[in-house]
Amino acid sequence: MATTVRRRVRVHGHVQGVGFRWATREAAARLGVVGAVRNLRDGTVEAEVEGGPDAVDAMLAFLREGPPAALVSAVDVEEVSPRGDTAFVVSG
């Protein structure tokens, strides 16, 4: 059975109002990862990404850059337990 990992990511910078969540959903579909992304009240974006280690690493690389209109200043990554999600969800 393949190894599955999950990461909780907080993205700081100019990351709201620039299509960050939607671009993240597209990247997740392209890379074959599941999880969720949402805006937080403090102006950051939080994502949880689950999948194979290489796919999750590729997703983390995307989150460190974001879509063209974003300006990412910092990314915090935390290892969390896989939950077995079956889709990638965009919320708040």
CSV table of C-alpha atoms in Angstrom, one decimal:
chain,number,residue,atom,x,y,z
A,1,MET,CA,0.0,0.0,0.0
A,2,ALA,CA,1.3,3.4,-0.9
A,3,THR,CA,2.3,5.9,1.8
A,4,THR,CA,-0.1,8.8,2.4
A,5,VAL,CA,0.9,12.0,4.1
A,6,ARG,CA,-1.0,15.1,5.1
A,7,ARG,CA,0.3,18.7,5.7
A,8,ARG,CA,-1.5,21.7,7.1
A,9,VAL,CA,-0.1,24.9,5.5
A,10,ARG,CA,-0.6,28.5,6.4
A,11,VAL,CA,0.3,30.9,3.6
A,12,HIS,CA,1.1,34.5,4.4
A,13,GLY,CA,1.3,37.6,2.2
A,14,HIS,CA,-1.0,39.1,-0.4
A,15,VAL,CA,-2.9,35.8,-0.8
A,16,GLN,CA,-6.6,36.8,-0.6
A,17,GLY,CA,-8.6,38.3,-3.4
A,18,VAL,CA,-6.1,37.0,-6.0
A,19,GLY,CA,-7.7,33.6,-6.9
A,20,PHE,CA,-5.4,31.7,-4.5
A,21,ARG,CA,-8.1,29.2,-3.4
A,22,TRP,CA,-9.2,28.4,-6.9
A,23,ALA,CA,-5.7,28.1,-8.3
A,24,THR,CA,-5.0,25.8,-5.3
A,25,ARG,CA,-8.0,23.6,-6.3
A,26,GLU,CA,-6.8,23.4,-9.9
A,27,ALA,CA,-3.2,22.5,-8.7
A,28,ALA,CA,-4.7,19.8,-6.4
A,29,ALA,CA,-6.6,18.3,-9.3
A,30,ARG,CA,-3.6,18.3,-11.5
A,31,LEU,CA,-1.3,16.7,-8.9
A,32,GLY,CA,-3.9,14.2,-7.6
A,33,VAL,CA,-4.1,15.4,-4.0
A,34,VAL,CA,-7.1,15.8,-1.7
A,35,GLY,CA,-7.8,18.1,1.2
A,36,ALA,CA,-9.2,21.7,1.6
A,37,VAL,CA,-8.3,25.3,1.3
A,38,ARG,CA,-9.9,28.4,3.0
A,39,ASN,CA,-9.3,32.0,3.7
A,40,LEU,CA,-8.7,32.9,7.4
A,41,ARG,CA,-9.8,36.2,9.0
A,42,ASP,CA,-6.2,37.3,9.6
A,43,GLY,CA,-5.6,37.5,5.8
A,44,THR,CA,-3.8,34.2,5.4
A,45,VAL,CA,-4.9,31.1,3.5
A,46,GLU,CA,-4.9,27.7,5.2
A,47,ALA,CA,-4.7,24.5,3.2
A,48,GLU,CA,-4.6,20.9,4.2
A,49,VAL,CA,-3.1,18.6,1.5
A,50,GLU,CA,-3.1,14.8,1.5
A,51,GLY,CA,-1.7,12.3,-0.9
A,52,GLY,CA,1.5,10.6,-1.8
A,53,PRO,CA,4.7,12.2,-0.6
A,54,ASP,CA,5.9,13.4,-4.0
A,55,ALA,CA,2.5,14.9,-4.9
A,56,VAL,CA,2.2,16.6,-1.5
A,57,ASP,CA,5.7,18.0,-2.0
A,58,ALA,CA,4.8,19.3,-5.4
A,59,MET,CA,1.6,20.9,-3.9
A,60,LEU,CA,3.8,22.6,-1.2
A,61,ALA,CA,6.0,24.0,-3.9
A,62,PHE,CA,2.9,25.5,-5.6
A,63,LEU,CA,1.7,27.0,-2.3
A,64,ARG,CA,5.1,28.7,-1.8
A,65,GLU,CA,4.5,30.5,-5.1
A,66,GLY,CA,0.7,30.8,-5.5
A,67,PRO,CA,-1.0,32.1,-8.6
A,68,PRO,CA,0.5,35.0,-10.6
A,69,ALA,CA,-1.4,37.8,-8.7
A,70,ALA,CA,-0.3,36.5,-5.3
A,71,LEU,CA,2.7,37.6,-3.3
A,72,VAL,CA,3.6,34.9,-0.8
A,73,SER,CA,5.8,36.2,2.0
A,74,ALA,CA,6.0,33.1,4.2
A,75,VAL,CA,4.6,29.5,4.5
A,76,ASP,CA,4.2,27.5,7.7
A,77,VAL,CA,4.0,23.7,7.2
A,78,GLU,CA,2.8,21.3,9.9
A,79,GLU,CA,2.7,17.5,9.6
A,80,VAL,CA,-0.7,16.1,10.5
A,81,SER,CA,-2.3,12.7,10.4
A,82,PRO,CA,-4.0,11.6,7.1
A,83,ARG,CA,-7.8,11.7,7.3
A,84,GLY,CA,-8.7,9.8,4.1
A,85,ASP,CA,-10.4,12.7,2.3
A,86,THR,CA,-11.8,11.8,-1.1
A,87,ALA,CA,-11.9,15.3,-2.7
A,88,PHE,CA,-10.3,18.7,-2.6
A,89,VAL,CA,-12.7,21.4,-1.1
A,90,VAL,CA,-12.7,25.2,-1.3
A,91,SER,CA,-14.4,27.0,1.5
A,92,GLY,CA,-14.6,30.4,3.2
